[in-house]
Amino acid sequence: MPKLQHVIEAQQFTLPLLHELFQTADQMEKILERGGTLDYQNKIMASLFYAPSTRTRFSFESAMFRLGGKVISTEQAHLFSSVIGGETLEDTIRVVSNFCDVIVLRHTEVGAAKRASLVASVPVINAGDGKGGQHPTQALLDLYTIYKELGYIDGLKIAFVGDLEQGRTVRSLAYLLGKFERVMIYFIAPDFLQIREDIQDYLTRHNVWFTLESDLNKVVSEVDVIYVTRIEKERFGDKVEIYDETVRNYFIDGKLLSKMKPKSIIMHPLPRLNEISPEVDDDPRAVYFKQTKNGLLIRMALLTMLL
Ligand code: CP
Protein backbone atom coordinates (compact mmCIF):
# COMPACT_ATOMS: atom_id res chain seq x y z
CA MET A 1 0.00 0.00 0.00
CA PRO A 2 1.43 3.47 -0.89
CA LYS A 3 2.49 5.59 2.09
CA LEU A 4 0.07 8.30 3.22
CA GLN A 5 1.64 11.61 2.13
CA HIS A 6 -0.98 14.25 2.94
CA VAL A 7 -4.55 14.26 4.30
CA ILE A 8 -6.50 16.58 2.01
CA GLU A 9 -9.88 15.06 1.21
CA ALA A 10 -11.99 12.09 2.29
CA GLN A 11 -12.03 10.54 -1.21
CA GLN A 12 -8.32 9.74 -1.02
CA PHE A 13 -8.93 7.06 1.65
CA THR A 14 -9.27 3.58 0.15
CA LEU A 15 -10.88 0.75 2.12
CA PRO A 16 -7.47 -0.86 2.91
CA LEU A 17 -6.17 2.52 4.12
CA LEU A 18 -9.25 2.98 6.33
CA HIS A 19 -8.69 -0.49 7.73
CA GLU A 20 -5.05 0.33 8.53
CA LEU A 21 -6.09 3.65 10.09
CA PHE A 22 -8.70 2.04 12.36
CA GLN A 23 -6.25 -0.67 13.44
CA THR A 24 -3.65 1.98 14.23
CA ALA A 25 -6.25 4.00 16.18
CA ASP A 26 -7.02 0.87 18.25
CA GLN A 27 -3.30 0.60 19.04
CA MET A 28 -3.23 4.28 19.98
CA GLU A 29 -5.94 3.62 22.57
CA LYS A 30 -3.62 1.10 24.25
CA ILE A 31 -0.70 3.56 24.08
CA LEU A 32 -2.92 6.23 25.61
CA GLU A 33 -3.90 3.91 28.47
CA ARG A 34 -0.16 3.66 29.26
CA GLY A 35 0.09 7.47 29.28
CA GLY A 36 1.50 7.90 25.76
CA THR A 37 4.89 7.29 24.14
CA LEU A 38 8.12 9.21 23.52
CA ASP A 39 8.62 7.69 20.05
CA TYR A 40 8.15 11.01 18.22
CA GLN A 41 10.15 13.26 20.54
CA ASN A 42 12.28 14.63 17.69
CA LYS A 43 9.22 15.61 15.63
CA ILE A 44 7.46 19.00 15.51
CA MET A 45 3.88 19.63 14.42
CA ALA A 46 2.78 23.11 13.31
CA SER A 47 -0.91 23.84 13.82
CA LEU A 48 -1.52 26.66 11.42
CA PHE A 49 -5.09 27.82 11.91
CA TYR A 50 -6.52 30.79 10.00
CA ALA A 51 -9.90 30.28 11.68
CA PRO A 52 -11.03 29.38 15.22
CA SER A 53 -11.20 25.82 16.48
CA THR A 54 -11.46 24.08 19.83
CA ARG A 55 -11.81 20.34 19.16
CA THR A 56 -9.66 19.93 16.05
CA ARG A 57 -6.73 22.04 17.18
CA PHE A 58 -6.64 20.77 20.77
CA SER A 59 -7.05 17.13 19.76
CA PHE A 60 -4.25 17.36 17.17
CA GLU A 61 -2.01 19.08 19.71
CA SER A 62 -2.89 16.60 22.44
CA ALA A 63 -2.27 13.77 19.95
CA MET A 64 1.21 15.11 19.14
CA PHE A 65 2.07 15.54 22.84
CA ARG A 66 0.84 11.99 23.60
CA LEU A 67 3.21 10.74 20.91
CA GLY A 68 6.08 12.55 22.60
CA GLY A 69 6.33 15.24 19.89
CA LYS A 70 6.40 19.02 20.09
CA VAL A 71 3.92 21.61 18.85
CA ILE A 72 4.15 25.13 17.43
CA SER A 73 0.72 26.65 17.11
CA THR A 74 -1.43 29.60 16.14
CA GLU A 75 -5.16 30.12 15.75
CA GLN A 76 -4.56 33.56 14.34
CA ALA A 77 -2.48 32.89 11.26
CA HIS A 78 -4.59 35.51 9.45
CA LEU A 79 -2.97 38.09 11.75
CA PHE A 80 0.63 37.14 10.90
CA SER A 81 2.45 40.28 9.83
CA SER A 82 3.47 38.50 6.62
CA VAL A 83 -0.14 37.57 5.80
CA ILE A 84 -1.39 41.08 6.53
CA GLY A 85 1.49 42.29 4.37
CA GLY A 86 0.10 40.21 1.50
CA GLU A 87 2.13 36.98 1.67
CA THR A 88 0.48 34.17 -0.27
CA LEU A 89 -0.59 30.96 1.44
CA GLU A 90 1.96 29.15 -0.74
CA ASP A 91 4.86 31.26 0.54
CA THR A 92 3.74 30.92 4.18
CA ILE A 93 3.58 27.14 3.76
CA ARG A 94 7.05 27.04 2.12
CA VAL A 95 8.43 28.97 5.11
CA VAL A 96 6.60 27.00 7.85
CA SER A 97 7.70 23.72 6.20
CA ASN A 98 11.24 24.55 7.32
CA PHE A 99 10.24 24.68 10.97
CA CYS A 100 8.30 21.44 11.40
CA ASP A 101 7.69 17.85 10.26
CA VAL A 102 3.95 18.11 9.64
CA ILE A 103 1.50 21.00 9.13
CA VAL A 104 -2.12 20.90 10.32
CA LEU A 105 -3.96 23.61 8.40
CA ARG A 106 -7.39 25.17 8.91
CA HIS A 107 -8.24 27.83 6.37
CA THR A 108 -11.21 29.95 5.33
CA GLU A 109 -10.90 29.11 1.61
CA VAL A 110 -12.11 25.92 -0.03
CA GLY A 111 -9.11 24.18 -1.63
CA ALA A 112 -6.49 25.83 0.60
CA ALA A 113 -5.15 22.51 1.95
CA LYS A 114 -4.69 21.15 -1.57
CA ARG A 115 -2.79 24.30 -2.59
CA ALA A 116 -0.63 23.99 0.54
CA SER A 117 0.18 20.34 -0.16
CA LEU A 118 1.48 21.22 -3.63
CA VAL A 119 4.26 23.43 -2.22
CA ALA A 120 4.92 21.96 1.25
CA SER A 121 8.07 19.93 1.86
CA VAL A 122 6.34 18.17 4.81
CA PRO A 123 2.94 16.43 5.06
CA VAL A 124 -0.13 18.70 5.19
CA ILE A 125 -3.33 17.75 7.04
CA ASN A 126 -6.57 19.51 6.15
CA ALA A 127 -8.22 20.55 9.43
CA GLY A 128 -11.18 22.15 7.61
CA ASP A 129 -11.09 24.35 4.51
CA GLY A 130 -13.77 26.98 4.08
CA LYS A 131 -17.53 26.71 4.34
CA GLY A 132 -18.67 23.95 2.00
CA GLY A 133 -15.17 22.50 1.72
CA GLN A 134 -14.01 19.40 3.57
CA HIS A 135 -13.03 18.30 7.07
CA PRO A 136 -11.58 14.83 6.38
CA THR A 137 -10.18 14.09 9.84
CA GLN A 138 -13.59 14.80 11.39
CA ALA A 139 -15.18 12.38 8.89
CA LEU A 140 -12.54 9.75 9.70
CA LEU A 141 -13.24 10.00 13.42
CA ASP A 142 -16.98 9.92 12.69
CA LEU A 143 -16.61 6.75 10.63
CA TYR A 144 -14.41 5.19 13.33
CA THR A 145 -17.08 6.04 15.92
CA ILE A 146 -19.82 4.41 13.82
CA TYR A 147 -17.67 1.30 13.41
CA LYS A 148 -16.85 1.12 17.14
CA GLU A 149 -20.42 1.74 18.29
CA LEU A 150 -22.37 -0.36 15.80
CA GLY A 151 -19.73 -2.85 14.61
CA TYR A 152 -20.53 -2.40 10.90
CA ILE A 153 -20.62 0.18 8.11
CA ASP A 154 -21.79 -1.94 5.15
CA GLY A 155 -25.60 -1.85 5.19
CA LEU A 156 -25.71 1.30 7.37
CA LYS A 157 -28.80 3.54 7.27
CA ILE A 158 -27.83 7.10 8.20
CA ALA A 159 -29.78 10.37 8.36
CA PHE A 160 -27.85 13.63 8.02
CA VAL A 161 -29.81 16.49 9.57
CA GLY A 162 -29.33 20.26 9.56
CA ASP A 163 -27.27 22.54 7.33
CA LEU A 164 -26.10 20.05 4.71
CA GLU A 165 -25.35 22.68 2.09
CA GLN A 166 -22.34 24.16 3.87
CA GLY A 167 -21.61 21.43 6.42
CA ARG A 168 -18.13 20.22 5.50
CA THR A 169 -18.22 17.30 7.96
CA VAL A 170 -21.31 15.90 6.21
CA ARG A 171 -19.71 16.35 2.81
CA SER A 172 -16.53 14.51 3.87
CA LEU A 173 -18.43 11.69 5.60
CA ALA A 174 -20.69 11.21 2.55
CA TYR A 175 -17.56 10.74 0.42
CA LEU A 176 -16.29 8.06 2.83
CA LEU A 177 -19.64 6.25 3.05
CA GLY A 178 -19.66 6.07 -0.75
CA LYS A 179 -16.91 3.46 -0.47
CA PHE A 180 -19.04 0.94 1.45
CA GLU A 181 -21.70 -1.56 0.37
CA ARG A 182 -25.49 -1.18 0.72
CA VAL A 183 -25.29 2.13 2.60
CA MET A 184 -28.53 4.15 2.59
CA ILE A 185 -28.31 7.91 3.18
CA TYR A 186 -31.22 10.20 4.08
CA PHE A 187 -30.38 13.90 3.70
CA ILE A 188 -32.91 15.67 5.96
CA ALA A 189 -33.09 19.45 5.50
CA PRO A 190 -35.27 22.19 4.07
CA ASP A 191 -34.57 22.84 0.37
CA PHE A 192 -32.33 25.84 0.96
CA LEU A 193 -30.00 23.84 3.27
CA GLN A 194 -29.96 20.61 1.24
CA ILE A 195 -26.86 18.71 0.19
CA ARG A 196 -25.28 20.03 -2.99
CA GLU A 197 -25.30 18.34 -6.37
CA ASP A 198 -21.59 17.51 -6.36
CA ILE A 199 -22.14 15.07 -3.47
CA GLN A 200 -25.34 13.72 -5.05
CA ASP A 201 -23.43 13.12 -8.31
CA TYR A 202 -20.61 11.36 -6.44
CA LEU A 203 -23.04 9.05 -4.63
CA THR A 204 -24.90 8.30 -7.87
CA ARG A 205 -21.61 7.43 -9.59
CA HIS A 206 -20.77 5.07 -6.71
CA ASN A 207 -24.22 3.43 -6.72
CA VAL A 208 -25.06 4.63 -3.21
CA TRP A 209 -28.78 4.88 -2.42
CA PHE A 210 -29.78 8.29 -1.07
CA THR A 211 -32.86 10.45 -0.81
CA LEU A 212 -33.56 14.11 -0.04
CA GLU A 213 -36.24 14.59 2.60
CA SER A 214 -37.43 17.45 4.77
CA ASP A 215 -39.29 15.54 7.51
CA LEU A 216 -37.10 13.85 10.13
CA ASN A 217 -40.11 12.06 11.66
CA LYS A 218 -40.52 9.98 8.50
CA VAL A 219 -37.15 8.24 8.94
CA VAL A 220 -36.32 8.43 12.65
CA SER A 221 -37.44 4.86 13.41
CA GLU A 222 -35.65 3.45 10.31
CA VAL A 223 -32.08 4.66 10.68
CA ASP A 224 -29.05 3.39 12.59
CA VAL A 225 -27.41 6.83 12.84
CA ILE A 226 -28.80 10.35 13.14
CA TYR A 227 -25.95 12.73 12.35
CA VAL A 228 -26.95 16.24 13.43
CA THR A 229 -25.19 19.42 12.30
CA ARG A 230 -25.28 23.02 13.44
CA ILE A 231 -27.80 25.41 11.91
CA GLU A 232 -26.29 28.88 12.05
CA LYS A 233 -28.60 31.82 12.65
CA GLU A 234 -26.66 34.13 10.35
CA ARG A 235 -27.58 31.92 7.37
CA PHE A 236 -31.15 33.22 7.72
CA GLY A 237 -30.42 36.96 7.70
CA ASP A 238 -33.38 38.83 9.17
CA LYS A 239 -35.78 35.88 8.67
CA VAL A 240 -35.72 34.99 12.36
CA GLU A 241 -39.09 33.20 12.29
CA ILE A 242 -37.84 30.82 9.54
CA TYR A 243 -34.71 30.11 11.60
CA ASP A 244 -36.85 29.37 14.69
CA GLU A 245 -39.13 27.07 12.69
CA THR A 246 -36.17 25.21 11.15
CA VAL A 247 -34.54 24.64 14.54
CA ARG A 248 -37.90 23.44 15.95
CA ASN A 249 -38.44 21.01 13.05
CA TYR A 250 -35.08 19.30 13.50
CA PHE A 251 -34.76 19.44 17.27
CA ILE A 252 -33.56 16.20 18.91
CA ASP A 253 -35.29 15.72 22.26
CA GLY A 254 -36.60 12.92 24.47
CA LYS A 255 -39.76 12.57 22.35
CA LEU A 256 -37.76 11.99 19.17
CA LEU A 257 -35.38 9.69 21.04
CA SER A 258 -38.31 7.46 22.04
CA LYS A 259 -38.97 6.76 18.33
CA MET A 260 -35.37 5.71 17.57
CA LYS A 261 -34.18 2.11 17.39
CA PRO A 262 -32.66 0.87 20.69
CA LYS A 263 -29.32 0.15 18.96
CA SER A 264 -29.11 3.40 16.97
CA ILE A 265 -26.78 6.34 17.73
CA ILE A 266 -26.95 10.14 17.64
CA MET A 267 -23.85 11.98 16.43
CA HIS A 268 -22.83 15.65 16.16
CA PRO A 269 -19.40 17.08 15.19
CA LEU A 270 -19.91 19.82 17.83
CA PRO A 271 -20.14 22.56 18.83
CA ARG A 272 -23.93 22.28 19.10
CA LEU A 273 -26.16 25.29 19.34
CA ASN A 274 -29.87 24.49 19.73
CA GLU A 275 -30.00 21.20 17.83
CA ILE A 276 -29.96 18.64 20.66
CA SER A 277 -31.66 18.95 24.04
CA PRO A 278 -29.31 18.39 27.03
CA GLU A 279 -31.82 15.76 28.23
CA VAL A 280 -30.49 13.53 25.41
CA ASP A 281 -26.88 13.65 26.67
CA ASP A 282 -27.25 10.86 29.24
CA ASP A 283 -28.89 8.42 26.82
CA PRO A 284 -26.41 5.69 25.78
CA ARG A 285 -27.32 6.38 22.15
CA ALA A 286 -25.82 9.90 22.39
CA VAL A 287 -22.19 9.44 21.27
CA TYR A 288 -21.16 13.00 20.41
CA PHE A 289 -18.74 13.27 23.32
CA LYS A 290 -17.28 9.86 22.51
CA GLN A 291 -16.60 11.22 19.01
CA THR A 292 -14.18 13.76 20.49
CA LYS A 293 -12.25 11.02 22.34
CA ASN A 294 -12.11 8.97 19.12
CA GLY A 295 -10.82 12.09 17.39
CA LEU A 296 -7.74 12.00 19.57
CA LEU A 297 -7.07 8.35 18.64
CA ILE A 298 -7.62 8.92 14.91
CA ARG A 299 -5.36 11.99 14.92
CA MET A 300 -2.61 10.12 16.80
CA ALA A 301 -2.96 7.35 14.21
CA LEU A 302 -2.81 9.78 11.27
CA LEU A 303 0.29 11.49 12.70
CA THR A 304 2.13 8.17 13.11
CA MET A 305 1.19 7.13 9.57
CA LEU A 306 2.41 10.44 8.12
CA LEU A 307 5.57 10.75 10.21
N1 CP B 1 -15.79 19.64 15.08
C1 CP B 1 -14.93 20.67 14.87
O1 CP B 1 -14.32 20.80 13.80
O2 CP B 1 -14.81 21.53 15.91
P1 CP B 1 -13.80 22.77 16.00
O3 CP B 1 -14.30 23.82 15.04
O4 CP B 1 -13.87 23.22 17.42
O5 CP B 1 -12.44 22.29 15.61
XYZ file of C-alpha atoms and ligand atoms in Angstrom:
315
model
C 0.000 0.000 0.000
C 1.429 3.466 -0.890
C 2.492 5.593 2.085
C 0.069 8.298 3.224
C 1.636 11.612 2.132
C -0.982 14.253 2.941
C -4.546 14.263 4.304
C -6.499 16.577 2.013
C -9.882 15.056 1.213
C -11.987 12.089 2.288
C -12.034 10.543 -1.213
C -8.317 9.736 -1.018
C -8.928 7.060 1.649
C -9.269 3.580 0.152
C -10.885 0.754 2.121
C -7.469 -0.864 2.913
C -6.171 2.520 4.116
C -9.253 2.981 6.333
C -8.690 -0.495 7.734
C -5.047 0.332 8.533
C -6.090 3.650 10.094
C -8.698 2.044 12.357
C -6.249 -0.674 13.444
C -3.649 1.985 14.235
C -6.245 4.001 16.181
C -7.025 0.870 18.248
C -3.297 0.601 19.038
C -3.234 4.283 19.981
C -5.941 3.617 22.573
C -3.621 1.100 24.255
C -0.701 3.560 24.084
C -2.920 6.228 25.608
C -3.902 3.908 28.467
C -0.160 3.658 29.255
C 0.088 7.467 29.285
C 1.500 7.898 25.759
C 4.888 7.293 24.144
C 8.119 9.206 23.521
C 8.621 7.694 20.054
C 8.146 11.009 18.220
C 10.146 13.261 20.538
C 12.285 14.634 17.692
C 9.222 15.614 15.634
C 7.462 19.001 15.510
C 3.879 19.629 14.421
C 2.778 23.106 13.309
C -0.911 23.840 13.818
C -1.517 26.661 11.417
C -5.087 27.818 11.915
C -6.516 30.793 10.001
C -9.903 30.276 11.680
C -11.034 29.381 15.217
C -11.203 25.820 16.485
C -11.458 24.078 19.826
C -11.813 20.338 19.161
C -9.656 19.930 16.053
C -6.728 22.038 17.184
C -6.643 20.768 20.772
C -7.047 17.129 19.762
C -4.250 17.364 17.169
C -2.009 19.085 19.713
C -2.892 16.605 22.438
C -2.267 13.768 19.951
C 1.206 15.111 19.144
C 2.072 15.541 22.840
C 0.838 11.993 23.604
C 3.205 10.742 20.907
C 6.084 12.554 22.596
C 6.332 15.236 19.893
C 6.396 19.025 20.085
C 3.923 21.615 18.853
C 4.152 25.127 17.433
C 0.720 26.655 17.107
C -1.435 29.596 16.139
C -5.163 30.117 15.745
C -4.560 33.562 14.343
C -2.484 32.887 11.256
C -4.590 35.510 9.447
C -2.969 38.091 11.752
C 0.631 37.140 10.898
C 2.454 40.276 9.835
C 3.470 38.504 6.624
C -0.135 37.565 5.798
C -1.393 41.084 6.535
C 1.487 42.288 4.371
C 0.104 40.207 1.499
C 2.127 36.982 1.673
C 0.477 34.173 -0.271
C -0.586 30.960 1.438
C 1.960 29.149 -0.739
C 4.861 31.263 0.542
C 3.741 30.923 4.176
C 3.583 27.144 3.759
C 7.051 27.038 2.124
C 8.427 28.970 5.111
C 6.602 27.003 7.846
C 7.699 23.716 6.198
C 11.237 24.555 7.320
C 10.238 24.678 10.974
C 8.303 21.438 11.395
C 7.686 17.848 10.263
C 3.947 18.109 9.637
C 1.497 21.000 9.132
C -2.116 20.900 10.321
C -3.960 23.614 8.397
C -7.387 25.168 8.912
C -8.236 27.832 6.371
C -11.207 29.946 5.330
C -10.902 29.115 1.609
C -12.105 25.921 -0.032
C -9.114 24.177 -1.630
C -6.486 25.834 0.601
C -5.155 22.513 1.948
C -4.687 21.148 -1.571
C -2.793 24.297 -2.586
C -0.633 23.988 0.543
C 0.184 20.344 -0.157
C 1.477 21.217 -3.626
C 4.261 23.427 -2.225
C 4.920 21.964 1.254
C 8.066 19.930 1.865
C 6.339 18.172 4.811
C 2.937 16.427 5.061
C -0.132 18.705 5.194
C -3.332 17.747 7.040
C -6.569 19.511 6.150
C -8.220 20.553 9.433
C -11.175 22.152 7.612
C -11.089 24.351 4.514
C -13.766 26.981 4.075
C -17.528 26.705 4.337
C -18.668 23.955 1.995
C -15.173 22.498 1.715
C -14.008 19.405 3.566
C -13.028 18.299 7.066
C -11.577 14.835 6.376
C -10.175 14.092 9.842
C -13.588 14.804 11.386
C -15.177 12.383 8.887
C -12.540 9.746 9.701
C -13.243 10.003 13.424
C -16.981 9.917 12.689
C -16.613 6.753 10.634
C -14.407 5.185 13.331
C -17.084 6.041 15.920
C -19.822 4.412 13.823
C -17.670 1.305 13.412
C -16.851 1.120 17.136
C -20.419 1.740 18.295
C -22.367 -0.356 15.796
C -19.732 -2.854 14.611
C -20.533 -2.396 10.896
C -20.624 0.182 8.110
C -21.793 -1.942 5.149
C -25.601 -1.849 5.187
C -25.714 1.296 7.367
C -28.797 3.541 7.272
C -27.827 7.102 8.199
C -29.783 10.369 8.357
C -27.848 13.630 8.017
C -29.814 16.492 9.566
C -29.331 20.257 9.560
C -27.273 22.543 7.332
C -26.103 20.049 4.709
C -25.355 22.678 2.086
C -22.341 24.160 3.874
C -21.610 21.434 6.416
C -18.134 20.219 5.499
C -18.220 17.297 7.959
C -21.311 15.896 6.212
C -19.709 16.347 2.808
C -16.527 14.507 3.872
C -18.430 11.694 5.603
C -20.688 11.212 2.555
C -17.561 10.743 0.423
C -16.288 8.063 2.834
C -19.639 6.253 3.047
C -19.663 6.066 -0.748
C -16.906 3.456 -0.466
C -19.037 0.942 1.454
C -21.703 -1.559 0.368
C -25.487 -1.175 0.719
C -25.289 2.131 2.601
C -28.531 4.148 2.592
C -28.305 7.908 3.178
C -31.221 10.196 4.075
C -30.378 13.904 3.700
C -32.909 15.671 5.955
C -33.088 19.445 5.501
C -35.271 22.193 4.074
C -34.566 22.835 0.374
C -32.326 25.837 0.963
C -29.996 23.836 3.274
C -29.965 20.614 1.239
C -26.856 18.705 0.188
C -25.278 20.031 -2.986
C -25.301 18.345 -6.373
C -21.585 17.506 -6.356
C -22.139 15.072 -3.466
C -25.344 13.723 -5.053
C -23.428 13.122 -8.314
C -20.610 11.359 -6.443
C -23.044 9.051 -4.630
C -24.900 8.301 -7.867
C -21.615 7.432 -9.594
C -20.768 5.068 -6.707
C -24.225 3.427 -6.721
C -25.061 4.632 -3.211
C -28.775 4.880 -2.418
C -29.777 8.294 -1.069
C -32.861 10.453 -0.808
C -33.557 14.114 -0.043
C -36.235 14.586 2.595
C -37.432 17.448 4.772
C -39.285 15.541 7.510
C -37.102 13.846 10.129
C -40.114 12.064 11.662
C -40.519 9.983 8.495
C -37.155 8.236 8.939
C -36.325 8.429 12.646
C -37.435 4.856 13.410
C -35.648 3.452 10.314
C -32.084 4.657 10.677
C -29.047 3.387 12.587
C -27.414 6.826 12.839
C -28.804 10.346 13.144
C -25.952 12.733 12.345
C -26.950 16.245 13.425
C -25.185 19.418 12.302
C -25.278 23.018 13.435
C -27.803 25.408 11.908
C -26.285 28.883 12.051
C -28.604 31.822 12.652
C -26.658 34.135 10.347
C -27.576 31.919 7.372
C -31.151 33.216 7.722
C -30.421 36.964 7.703
C -33.377 38.833 9.170
C -35.777 35.879 8.674
C -35.724 34.994 12.357
C -39.086 33.202 12.286
C -37.844 30.822 9.545
C -34.713 30.111 11.599
C -36.852 29.370 14.687
C -39.131 27.074 12.686
C -36.172 25.208 11.151
C -34.541 24.637 14.544
C -37.900 23.444 15.947
C -38.439 21.009 13.054
C -35.076 19.301 13.500
C -34.757 19.438 17.274
C -33.560 16.201 18.908
C -35.290 15.722 22.265
C -36.597 12.921 24.466
C -39.755 12.567 22.346
C -37.759 11.988 19.166
C -35.378 9.691 21.043
C -38.307 7.456 22.036
C -38.969 6.762 18.330
C -35.369 5.710 17.570
C -34.181 2.111 17.393
C -32.657 0.865 20.693
C -29.321 0.155 18.962
C -29.112 3.397 16.975
C -26.784 6.339 17.729
C -26.948 10.143 17.641
C -23.852 11.978 16.426
C -22.826 15.648 16.158
C -19.404 17.082 15.194
C -19.910 19.818 17.828
C -20.145 22.559 18.830
C -23.926 22.277 19.105
C -26.157 25.291 19.344
C -29.866 24.488 19.729
C -29.999 21.198 17.827
C -29.963 18.639 20.661
C -31.659 18.951 24.039
C -29.309 18.395 27.028
C -31.825 15.760 28.233
C -30.493 13.525 25.415
C -26.883 13.645 26.674
C -27.250 10.859 29.239
C -28.890 8.421 26.821
C -26.406 5.687 25.784
C -27.319 6.384 22.147
C -25.817 9.900 22.388
C -22.192 9.436 21.270
C -21.160 12.999 20.413
C -18.743 13.274 23.324
C -17.285 9.862 22.511
C -16.601 11.224 19.005
C -14.178 13.759 20.488
C -12.249 11.015 22.335
C -12.111 8.968 19.122
C -10.818 12.087 17.388
C -7.741 12.003 19.574
C -7.068 8.354 18.643
C -7.617 8.922 14.914
C -5.364 11.985 14.920
C -2.615 10.117 16.798
C -2.959 7.352 14.207
C -2.806 9.781 11.269
C 0.290 11.494 12.699
C 2.126 8.170 13.111
C 1.192 7.130 9.573
C 2.405 10.441 8.118
C 5.575 10.745 10.211
N -15.788 19.642 15.078
C -14.933 20.672 14.871
O -14.316 20.798 13.799
O -14.812 21.532 15.909
P -13.802 22.773 16.002
O -14.298 23.818 15.038
O -13.874 23.224 17.425
O -12.436 22.295 15.609
